[in-house]
mmCIF file of C-alpha atoms and ligand atoms in Angstrom:
data_model
loop_
_atom_site.group_PDB
_atom_site.id
_atom_site.type_symbol
_atom_site.label_atom_id
_atom_site.label_comp_id
_atom_site.label_asym_id
_atom_site.label_seq_id
_atom_site.Cartn_x
_atom_site.Cartn_y
_atom_site.Cartn_z
ATOM 1 C CA MET A 168 -0.344 19.392 7.784
ATOM 2 C CA ARG A 169 -1.904 18.984 3.973
ATOM 3 C CA ILE A 170 -1.606 15.202 3.145
ATOM 4 C CA LEU A 171 -2.741 14.336 -0.110
ATOM 5 C CA VAL A 172 -3.775 10.338 -0.276
ATOM 6 C CA THR A 173 -3.736 8.298 -3.444
ATOM 7 C CA GLY A 174 -5.903 5.205 -3.292
ATOM 8 C CA GLY A 175 -8.194 7.336 -0.430
ATOM 9 C CA ALA A 176 -11.021 5.390 -0.721
ATOM 10 C CA GLY A 177 -9.406 1.903 -0.429
ATOM 11 C CA TYR A 178 -9.467 -0.181 2.248
ATOM 12 C CA ILE A 179 -5.964 0.841 3.717
ATOM 13 C CA GLY A 180 -6.371 4.568 2.250
ATOM 14 C CA ALA A 181 -9.419 5.047 4.607
ATOM 15 C CA HIS A 182 -8.241 3.707 7.470
ATOM 16 C CA VAL A 183 -4.636 6.452 7.467
ATOM 17 C CA VAL A 184 -7.346 9.383 5.919
ATOM 18 C CA GLU A 185 -9.495 9.004 9.398
ATOM 19 C CA LEU A 186 -6.421 8.801 11.367
ATOM 20 C CA LEU A 187 -5.001 11.870 9.501
ATOM 21 C CA GLN A 188 -8.638 13.912 9.804
ATOM 22 C CA ALA A 189 -8.703 13.036 13.869
ATOM 23 C CA ARG A 190 -5.158 14.802 14.537
ATOM 24 C CA GLY A 191 -6.466 17.879 12.444
ATOM 25 C CA ASP A 192 -4.356 17.239 8.917
ATOM 26 C CA GLU A 193 -5.999 18.937 6.475
ATOM 27 C CA VAL A 194 -6.377 15.764 3.805
ATOM 28 C CA GLY A 195 -7.821 15.512 -0.037
ATOM 29 C CA ALA A 196 -7.507 11.983 -1.921
ATOM 30 C CA VAL A 197 -7.155 10.862 -5.185
ATOM 31 C CA ASP A 198 -8.763 7.376 -6.199
ATOM 32 C CA ASP A 199 -10.653 6.011 -9.367
ATOM 33 C CA LEU A 200 -12.954 4.370 -7.348
ATOM 34 C CA ILE A 201 -12.397 0.936 -9.243
ATOM 35 C CA THR A 202 -12.273 -0.614 -5.741
ATOM 36 C CA GLY A 203 -12.161 2.132 -3.866
ATOM 37 C CA ILE A 204 -15.863 3.037 -1.586
ATOM 38 C CA PRO A 205 -16.279 7.301 -1.624
ATOM 39 C CA GLU A 206 -18.291 5.889 1.504
ATOM 40 C CA ARG A 207 -15.415 5.109 3.521
ATOM 41 C CA ILE A 208 -14.044 8.858 3.340
ATOM 42 C CA PRO A 209 -17.244 10.761 3.996
ATOM 43 C CA GLY A 210 -16.667 14.496 3.895
ATOM 44 C CA VAL A 211 -12.829 14.594 2.060
ATOM 45 C CA VAL A 212 -13.110 15.691 -1.238
ATOM 46 C CA ILE A 213 -12.096 12.759 -3.641
ATOM 47 C CA HIS A 214 -10.206 13.446 -7.093
ATOM 48 C CA GLU A 215 -11.410 11.017 -9.308
ATOM 49 C CA LEU A 216 -8.480 10.119 -12.096
ATOM 50 C CA ASP A 217 -6.626 7.085 -12.781
ATOM 51 C CA LEU A 218 -3.499 8.119 -12.047
ATOM 52 C CA ALA A 219 -1.824 5.923 -14.906
ATOM 53 C CA ASP A 220 -3.224 7.906 -17.540
ATOM 54 C CA THR A 221 -0.617 10.299 -18.738
ATOM 55 C CA HIS A 222 -2.939 12.890 -18.822
ATOM 56 C CA SER A 223 -3.265 12.952 -14.907
ATOM 57 C CA VAL A 224 0.037 14.677 -14.558
ATOM 58 C CA PRO A 225 -0.820 18.001 -15.614
ATOM 59 C CA ARG A 226 -4.205 17.406 -13.452
ATOM 60 C CA LEU A 227 -2.590 16.155 -10.029
ATOM 61 C CA SER A 228 0.204 18.519 -10.197
ATOM 62 C CA GLU A 229 -2.838 21.615 -10.121
ATOM 63 C CA ILE A 230 -4.201 19.824 -7.346
ATOM 64 C CA LEU A 231 -1.130 19.432 -5.289
ATOM 65 C CA THR A 232 -0.371 23.458 -6.010
ATOM 66 C CA THR A 233 -3.756 24.437 -5.195
ATOM 67 C CA ALA A 234 -4.238 22.523 -2.102
ATOM 68 C CA ARG A 235 -0.843 23.268 -1.397
ATOM 69 C CA ILE A 236 -0.410 19.848 -0.567
ATOM 70 C CA GLU A 237 3.082 19.079 1.728
ATOM 71 C CA ALA A 238 3.081 15.330 1.410
ATOM 72 C CA VAL A 239 1.505 12.566 -0.324
ATOM 73 C CA VAL A 240 1.049 9.338 0.854
ATOM 74 C CA HIS A 241 0.244 6.660 -2.502
ATOM 75 C CA PHE A 242 -1.431 3.573 -2.137
ATOM 76 C CA ALA A 243 -3.632 3.316 -5.520
ATOM 77 C CA ALA A 244 -2.325 0.654 -7.050
ATOM 78 C CA ARG A 245 -3.774 -2.617 -8.402
ATOM 79 C CA LYS A 246 -2.633 -5.932 -6.121
ATOM 80 C CA GLN A 247 -4.314 -9.091 -7.005
ATOM 81 C CA VAL A 248 -1.354 -11.183 -7.784
ATOM 82 C CA LEU A 249 -3.010 -13.873 -10.072
ATOM 83 C CA GLU A 250 -4.384 -10.935 -11.960
ATOM 84 C CA SER A 251 -0.818 -9.425 -12.303
ATOM 85 C CA VAL A 252 0.357 -13.137 -13.349
ATOM 86 C CA GLN A 253 -2.779 -12.738 -15.864
ATOM 87 C CA ARG A 254 -2.176 -9.210 -17.116
ATOM 88 C CA PRO A 255 1.586 -8.179 -16.434
ATOM 89 C CA ALA A 256 2.057 -5.540 -19.045
ATOM 90 C CA TRP A 257 -0.993 -3.814 -17.558
ATOM 91 C CA TYR A 258 0.165 -4.211 -13.954
ATOM 92 C CA PHE A 259 3.294 -2.376 -14.602
ATOM 93 C CA GLN A 260 1.050 0.267 -16.356
ATOM 94 C CA GLN A 261 -1.124 0.302 -13.585
ATOM 95 C CA ASN A 262 1.722 0.279 -10.685
ATOM 96 C CA ILE A 263 4.670 1.735 -11.778
ATOM 97 C CA GLY A 264 3.121 4.033 -14.255
ATOM 98 C CA GLY A 265 0.710 5.505 -11.856
ATOM 99 C CA LEU A 266 3.589 6.347 -9.167
ATOM 100 C CA SER A 267 5.572 7.434 -12.129
ATOM 101 C CA ASN A 268 2.912 9.998 -13.327
ATOM 102 C CA LEU A 269 2.168 11.153 -9.274
ATOM 103 C CA ILE A 270 6.084 11.424 -8.755
ATOM 104 C CA LEU A 271 6.343 13.876 -12.216
ATOM 105 C CA ALA A 272 3.642 15.307 -10.773
ATOM 106 C CA MET A 273 4.798 16.070 -7.219
ATOM 107 C CA GLU A 274 7.993 17.344 -9.015
ATOM 108 C CA SER A 275 6.812 20.036 -10.911
ATOM 109 C CA ALA A 276 4.835 21.022 -7.831
ATOM 110 C CA GLY A 277 7.200 21.174 -5.673
ATOM 111 C CA VAL A 278 6.056 18.825 -3.194
ATOM 112 C CA ARG A 279 8.807 16.623 -1.642
ATOM 113 C CA ASN A 280 7.031 13.999 0.838
ATOM 114 C CA LEU A 281 5.734 10.576 -0.106
ATOM 115 C CA VAL A 282 5.030 7.739 1.892
ATOM 116 C CA TYR A 283 5.091 4.225 -0.445
ATOM 117 C CA SER A 284 2.791 1.513 -0.624
ATOM 118 C CA SER A 285 5.392 -1.662 -1.453
ATOM 119 C CA SER A 286 4.719 -5.205 -0.464
ATOM 120 C CA ALA A 287 6.398 -7.932 1.390
ATOM 121 C CA SER A 288 5.929 -9.836 -1.867
ATOM 122 C CA VAL A 289 9.218 -8.154 -3.004
ATOM 123 C CA TYR A 290 11.252 -10.923 -1.261
ATOM 124 C CA GLY A 291 9.218 -13.651 -2.963
ATOM 125 C CA ASN A 292 9.709 -17.427 -1.937
ATOM 126 C CA ALA A 293 11.954 -16.335 1.102
ATOM 127 C CA VAL A 294 13.139 -18.812 2.846
ATOM 128 C CA GLY A 295 13.224 -19.711 6.982
ATOM 129 C CA ALA A 296 10.733 -18.515 9.889
ATOM 130 C CA GLN A 297 11.374 -15.026 9.711
ATOM 131 C CA ILE A 298 12.246 -12.294 6.964
ATOM 132 C CA ALA A 299 14.746 -9.632 7.907
ATOM 133 C CA GLU A 300 14.316 -6.397 6.589
ATOM 134 C CA ASP A 301 17.467 -6.582 4.302
ATOM 135 C CA ALA A 302 16.771 -10.385 2.981
ATOM 136 C CA PRO A 303 17.272 -10.639 -1.058
ATOM 137 C CA THR A 304 14.544 -9.106 -3.055
ATOM 138 C CA VAL A 305 13.465 -11.526 -5.444
ATOM 139 C CA PRO A 306 9.749 -11.286 -6.596
ATOM 140 C CA VAL A 307 7.915 -14.209 -7.987
ATOM 141 C CA ASN A 308 5.462 -12.568 -9.866
ATOM 142 C CA PRO A 309 4.361 -9.261 -12.054
ATOM 143 C CA TYR A 310 2.932 -7.966 -8.460
ATOM 144 C CA GLY A 311 5.851 -7.848 -6.690
ATOM 145 C CA MET A 312 7.848 -6.838 -9.445
ATOM 146 C CA SER A 313 5.962 -3.678 -10.079
ATOM 147 C CA LYS A 314 6.544 -2.944 -6.074
ATOM 148 C CA LEU A 315 10.265 -3.164 -6.189
ATOM 149 C CA GLN A 316 10.315 -0.827 -8.943
ATOM 150 C CA GLY A 317 8.285 1.593 -7.553
ATOM 151 C CA GLU A 318 10.586 1.659 -4.472
ATOM 152 C CA TYR A 319 13.658 2.422 -7.108
ATOM 153 C CA LEU A 320 12.266 4.893 -8.477
ATOM 154 C CA VAL A 321 11.087 6.612 -5.556
ATOM 155 C CA ALA A 322 14.925 6.301 -4.761
ATOM 156 C CA ALA A 323 16.085 7.802 -8.033
ATOM 157 C CA ALA A 324 13.826 10.197 -7.589
ATOM 158 C CA GLY A 325 15.200 11.566 -4.297
ATOM 159 C CA THR A 326 18.734 11.210 -5.683
ATOM 160 C CA ALA A 327 17.112 13.448 -9.245
ATOM 161 C CA TRP A 328 15.385 16.056 -7.333
ATOM 162 C CA GLY A 329 15.625 15.597 -3.759
ATOM 163 C CA LEU A 330 12.411 13.487 -3.618
ATOM 164 C CA ARG A 331 12.404 12.410 0.541
ATOM 165 C CA GLY A 332 10.632 9.420 -0.035
ATOM 166 C CA VAL A 333 9.811 5.768 2.384
ATOM 167 C CA SER A 334 8.574 2.207 1.056
ATOM 168 C CA LEU A 335 6.735 0.253 3.775
ATOM 169 C CA ARG A 336 6.712 -3.485 2.766
ATOM 170 C CA TYR A 337 3.578 -4.553 4.523
ATOM 171 C CA PHE A 338 2.425 -8.139 4.496
ATOM 172 C CA ASN A 339 -1.195 -9.808 5.179
ATOM 173 C CA VAL A 340 -3.268 -6.887 5.983
ATOM 174 C CA ALA A 341 -6.489 -7.691 7.919
ATOM 175 C CA GLY A 342 -9.069 -6.121 10.451
ATOM 176 C CA ALA A 343 -10.978 -2.641 10.262
ATOM 177 C CA GLY A 344 -10.904 0.389 12.327
ATOM 178 C CA SER A 345 -14.674 0.436 12.180
ATOM 179 C CA ASP A 346 -17.938 -1.298 10.524
ATOM 180 C CA ARG A 347 -17.541 1.898 8.123
ATOM 181 C CA LEU A 348 -14.288 1.180 7.018
ATOM 182 C CA GLY A 349 -14.017 -2.612 6.915
ATOM 183 C CA ASP A 350 -11.833 -5.047 3.691
ATOM 184 C CA ARG A 351 -15.325 -5.672 1.291
ATOM 185 C CA ALA A 352 -12.434 -7.144 -1.416
ATOM 186 C CA VAL A 353 -13.729 -10.613 -1.701
ATOM 187 C CA LEU A 354 -10.340 -11.628 -2.622
ATOM 188 C CA ASN A 355 -8.939 -11.064 0.326
ATOM 189 C CA LEU A 356 -8.163 -13.743 2.670
ATOM 190 C CA VAL A 357 -10.576 -12.465 5.635
ATOM 191 C CA PRO A 358 -13.428 -11.469 3.525
ATOM 192 C CA MET A 359 -13.322 -14.831 1.738
ATOM 193 C CA ILE A 360 -13.303 -16.561 4.736
ATOM 194 C CA LEU A 361 -16.229 -14.675 6.151
ATOM 195 C CA GLU A 362 -18.132 -15.376 2.882
ATOM 196 C CA ARG A 363 -17.921 -19.373 3.646
ATOM 197 C CA LEU A 364 -18.844 -19.231 6.821
ATOM 198 C CA ASP A 365 -21.782 -16.861 5.646
ATOM 199 C CA GLN A 366 -22.956 -19.276 3.184
ATOM 200 C CA GLY A 367 -22.213 -21.988 5.505
ATOM 201 C CA GLU A 368 -19.745 -23.689 4.450
ATOM 202 C CA SER A 369 -15.988 -24.195 5.582
ATOM 203 C CA PRO A 370 -12.523 -21.794 4.582
ATOM 204 C CA LEU A 371 -10.679 -23.559 1.870
ATOM 205 C CA VAL A 372 -7.143 -24.463 2.839
ATOM 206 C CA PHE A 373 -4.388 -24.583 -0.047
ATOM 207 C CA GLY A 374 -0.751 -26.426 0.771
ATOM 208 C CA ALA A 375 -0.628 -29.139 2.995
ATOM 209 C CA ASP A 376 3.403 -29.801 3.124
ATOM 210 C CA TYR A 377 4.695 -26.647 4.657
ATOM 211 C CA ASP A 378 6.732 -27.037 7.734
ATOM 212 C CA THR A 379 4.380 -26.266 10.250
ATOM 213 C CA PRO A 380 2.227 -28.149 12.829
ATOM 214 C CA ASP A 381 -0.801 -29.555 10.246
ATOM 215 C CA GLY A 382 1.168 -29.109 6.893
ATOM 216 C CA SER A 383 -0.846 -25.578 6.300
ATOM 217 C CA CYS A 384 0.805 -22.162 6.049
ATOM 218 C CA VAL A 385 1.171 -20.253 8.641
ATOM 219 C CA ARG A 386 1.076 -16.343 8.479
ATOM 220 C CA ASP A 387 1.396 -13.367 10.693
ATOM 221 C CA TYR A 388 -1.138 -10.596 10.061
ATOM 222 C CA VAL A 389 -0.925 -6.934 10.777
ATOM 223 C CA HIS A 390 -3.811 -5.046 11.912
ATOM 224 C CA VAL A 391 -4.583 -2.281 9.414
ATOM 225 C CA SER A 392 -5.155 0.368 12.299
ATOM 226 C CA ASP A 393 -1.256 -0.545 13.694
ATOM 227 C CA LEU A 394 -0.300 -0.010 9.720
ATOM 228 C CA ALA A 395 -2.173 2.979 9.304
ATOM 229 C CA ASP A 396 -0.341 4.677 12.910
ATOM 230 C CA ALA A 397 2.837 3.527 11.460
ATOM 231 C CA HIS A 398 2.170 5.257 7.864
ATOM 232 C CA LEU A 399 1.908 8.356 9.831
ATOM 233 C CA ALA A 400 5.157 7.752 11.687
ATOM 234 C CA ALA A 401 7.057 7.516 8.517
ATOM 235 C CA LEU A 402 5.031 10.426 7.301
ATOM 236 C CA ASP A 403 6.139 12.546 10.385
ATOM 237 C CA THR A 404 10.014 11.553 9.589
ATOM 238 C CA LEU A 405 9.846 12.594 6.029
ATOM 239 C CA ASP A 406 10.947 16.436 6.819
ATOM 240 C CA SER A 407 14.096 15.596 8.758
ATOM 241 C CA ARG A 408 15.520 12.465 6.460
ATOM 242 C CA PRO A 409 17.741 13.033 3.833
ATOM 243 C CA PRO A 410 16.178 12.782 0.309
ATOM 244 C CA GLY A 411 15.916 9.441 -1.308
ATOM 245 C CA GLY A 412 14.193 6.304 -0.766
ATOM 246 C CA THR A 413 14.445 4.704 2.737
ATOM 247 C CA ARG A 414 13.111 1.359 2.967
ATOM 248 C CA SER A 415 10.652 0.236 4.927
ATOM 249 C CA SER A 416 10.049 -1.811 8.155
ATOM 250 C CA THR A 417 12.721 -1.397 10.469
ATOM 251 C CA TRP A 418 11.846 1.875 12.093
ATOM 252 C CA ALA A 419 8.469 1.210 11.861
ATOM 253 C CA ARG A 420 8.710 -1.742 13.770
ATOM 254 C CA ASP A 421 8.215 0.253 16.860
ATOM 255 C CA TRP A 422 4.878 1.200 15.800
ATOM 256 C CA ALA A 423 3.289 -1.972 14.201
ATOM 257 C CA PRO A 424 5.721 -5.147 15.187
ATOM 258 C CA ALA A 425 4.013 -7.340 13.214
ATOM 259 C CA CYS A 426 4.708 -5.081 10.149
ATOM 260 C CA TRP A 427 7.930 -6.482 10.250
ATOM 261 C CA ARG A 428 7.595 -9.978 11.603
ATOM 262 C CA TRP A 429 6.468 -12.446 8.759
ATOM 263 C CA TRP A 430 6.426 -16.362 9.405
ATOM 264 C CA ARG A 431 6.711 -18.700 6.690
ATOM 265 C CA PRO A 432 4.824 -16.267 4.087
ATOM 266 C CA CYS A 433 3.462 -18.383 1.469
ATOM 267 C CA ALA A 434 2.280 -15.744 -1.127
ATOM 268 C CA GLY A 435 1.697 -12.554 -2.435
HETATM 269 N N1 NAD B 44 -4.040 -5.115 1.641
HETATM 270 C C1 NAD B 44 -2.879 -6.115 1.546
HETATM 271 O O1 NAD B 44 -2.730 -6.848 2.025
HETATM 272 C C2 NAD B 44 -1.881 -5.101 1.323
HETATM 273 C C3 NAD B 44 0.000 -5.723 1.314
HETATM 274 C C4 NAD B 44 0.876 -5.114 1.118
HETATM 275 C C5 NAD B 44 0.597 -4.123 -0.032
HETATM 276 N N2 NAD B 44 -0.674 -3.454 -0.117
HETATM 277 C C6 NAD B 44 -0.245 -2.406 -0.794
HETATM 278 O O2 NAD B 44 -1.709 -1.232 -0.267
HETATM 279 C C7 NAD B 44 -2.284 -0.866 -0.835
HETATM 280 C C8 NAD B 44 -3.476 -0.253 -1.029
HETATM 281 O O3 NAD B 44 -4.129 -1.431 -0.627
HETATM 282 P P1 NAD B 44 -5.645 -1.915 -0.566
HETATM 283 O O4 NAD B 44 -5.461 -3.383 0.176
HETATM 284 O O5 NAD B 44 -6.116 -0.548 0.683
HETATM 285 O O6 NAD B 44 -6.240 -1.846 -1.651
HETATM 286 P P2 NAD B 44 -7.742 -1.147 -2.460
HETATM 287 O O7 NAD B 44 -7.514 -1.916 -3.904
HETATM 288 O O8 NAD B 44 -8.873 -1.188 -1.244
HETATM 289 O O9 NAD B 44 -6.936 0.459 -2.306
HETATM 290 C C9 NAD B 44 -6.187 0.682 -3.627
HETATM 291 C C10 NAD B 44 -7.244 1.946 -3.942
HETATM 292 O O10 NAD B 44 -6.435 2.661 -4.928
HETATM 293 C C11 NAD B 44 -7.474 3.045 -5.998
HETATM 294 N N3 NAD B 44 -6.811 2.549 -7.411
HETATM 295 C C12 NAD B 44 -5.671 1.779 -7.840
HETATM 296 N N4 NAD B 44 -5.160 2.182 -8.955
HETATM 297 C C13 NAD B 44 -5.375 3.442 -9.103
HETATM 298 C C14 NAD B 44 -5.252 4.043 -10.058
HETATM 299 N N5 NAD B 44 -4.337 3.679 -11.384
HETATM 300 N N6 NAD B 44 -5.530 5.765 -10.413
HETATM 301 C C15 NAD B 44 -6.619 5.989 -9.170
HETATM 302 N N7 NAD B 44 -6.468 5.157 -7.967
HETATM 303 C C16 NAD B 44 -6.473 3.920 -8.023
HETATM 304 C C17 NAD B 44 -8.398 1.662 -5.824
HETATM 305 O O11 NAD B 44 -9.707 2.653 -6.354
HETATM 306 C C18 NAD B 44 -8.646 1.867 -4.373
HETATM 307 O O12 NAD B 44 -9.427 2.681 -3.955
HETATM 308 C C19 NAD B 44 -1.598 -1.185 -2.541
HETATM 309 O O13 NAD B 44 -0.892 -0.317 -3.224
HETATM 310 C C20 NAD B 44 -1.138 -2.592 -2.072
HETATM 311 O O14 NAD B 44 -0.343 -2.530 -3.108
HETATM 312 C C21 NAD B 44 -1.712 -4.021 0.602
#
C-alpha cells in the first residue's frame, strides 16, 4: 500500500512508519517538525508543512495525488494538556484545523481511508477501575475536547462523502522500538522520570489521595510498538469497513491489549 503518515517524524508516528516500511509499504510523511525529529525516519520523504495552515490544503491534495496515496494515518497534533488549557483556541485551530484541512485534501484527492489518533482523554475523569470503550465521553480539557471533535469530524465526513475512518483512543504511550525511535519529549512521563534519575533526583509523584495501595495514581501503559501494530491492524481493516467513523479500541484489544485497559486514569 501507499501510505501518508502525518506527524511521521513524531514519537508514535515514526514507529508506525518503520513498521510500514518493514512490511514493504511505500511511506511518505507530512510534518512541521515542531516536535518531530527527521532522523527518526531516515530515507522517508518528509513534506514539511503546517497542516493547520489553510494554504496546506492544495499542497496536501497534490502530495496525495502525486504519490497515489491509498490511506492516511494521522498523528500530527499538539498534545500538551496544560498548554491546551492555556491556549485553547490555538489547540482547536491546530488539532481540528489540521484534521479539517487533511480531510478536505483527502476528499479532493479521492483518498478514502483514514486512521485517526484520538486519545483516551476523551473520557475525562472517568470513575472506576476500568473504562469501557462506550463509557461517556466527557473531556475535561481543550486537548481532549479537540480529540473528540476530531472523531465527530471523521464520522461526519463518512456520512458526507464516504470517508472510512477509525479513531484510536489511547492513553499513556511508553517505551521505544529502538534507541533511534525513543521518546525525547521532556514533558512525557517516562523521559521526565529518566531525566530526574539522570540528575540524581527522585521522580516527583503528584497526588496522594487516590484509592490505591499507597494513594498515588496507578496507570496502565501501552507499549509504543504494540500501539504501532494496532495502527497497522486498523489500516488493514479499512477497505472492508462501511463509510463512517468507527471508535477505537474494542477490536484493537486483540492486537494491543493495553490499548483498552486503563485503570484509574488521572490525567489527560
Ligand atoms: N504520546 C501519548 O501518550 C499519546 C496518547 C494519546 C494520543 N496521542 C496522540 O498521538 C499523536 C502522536 O503523538 P506523539 O506522542 O507521537 O507526539 P509527537 O509530538 O512526538 O508527534 C506529533 C508529530 O506531529 C507533528 N505535528 C504536530 N502538529 C502539526 C501540524 N499542525 N502540522 C504538521 N505536523 C504537525 C509534530 O512535529 C510531531 O512530529 C498525537 O495526535 C497525540 O494527540 C498520544
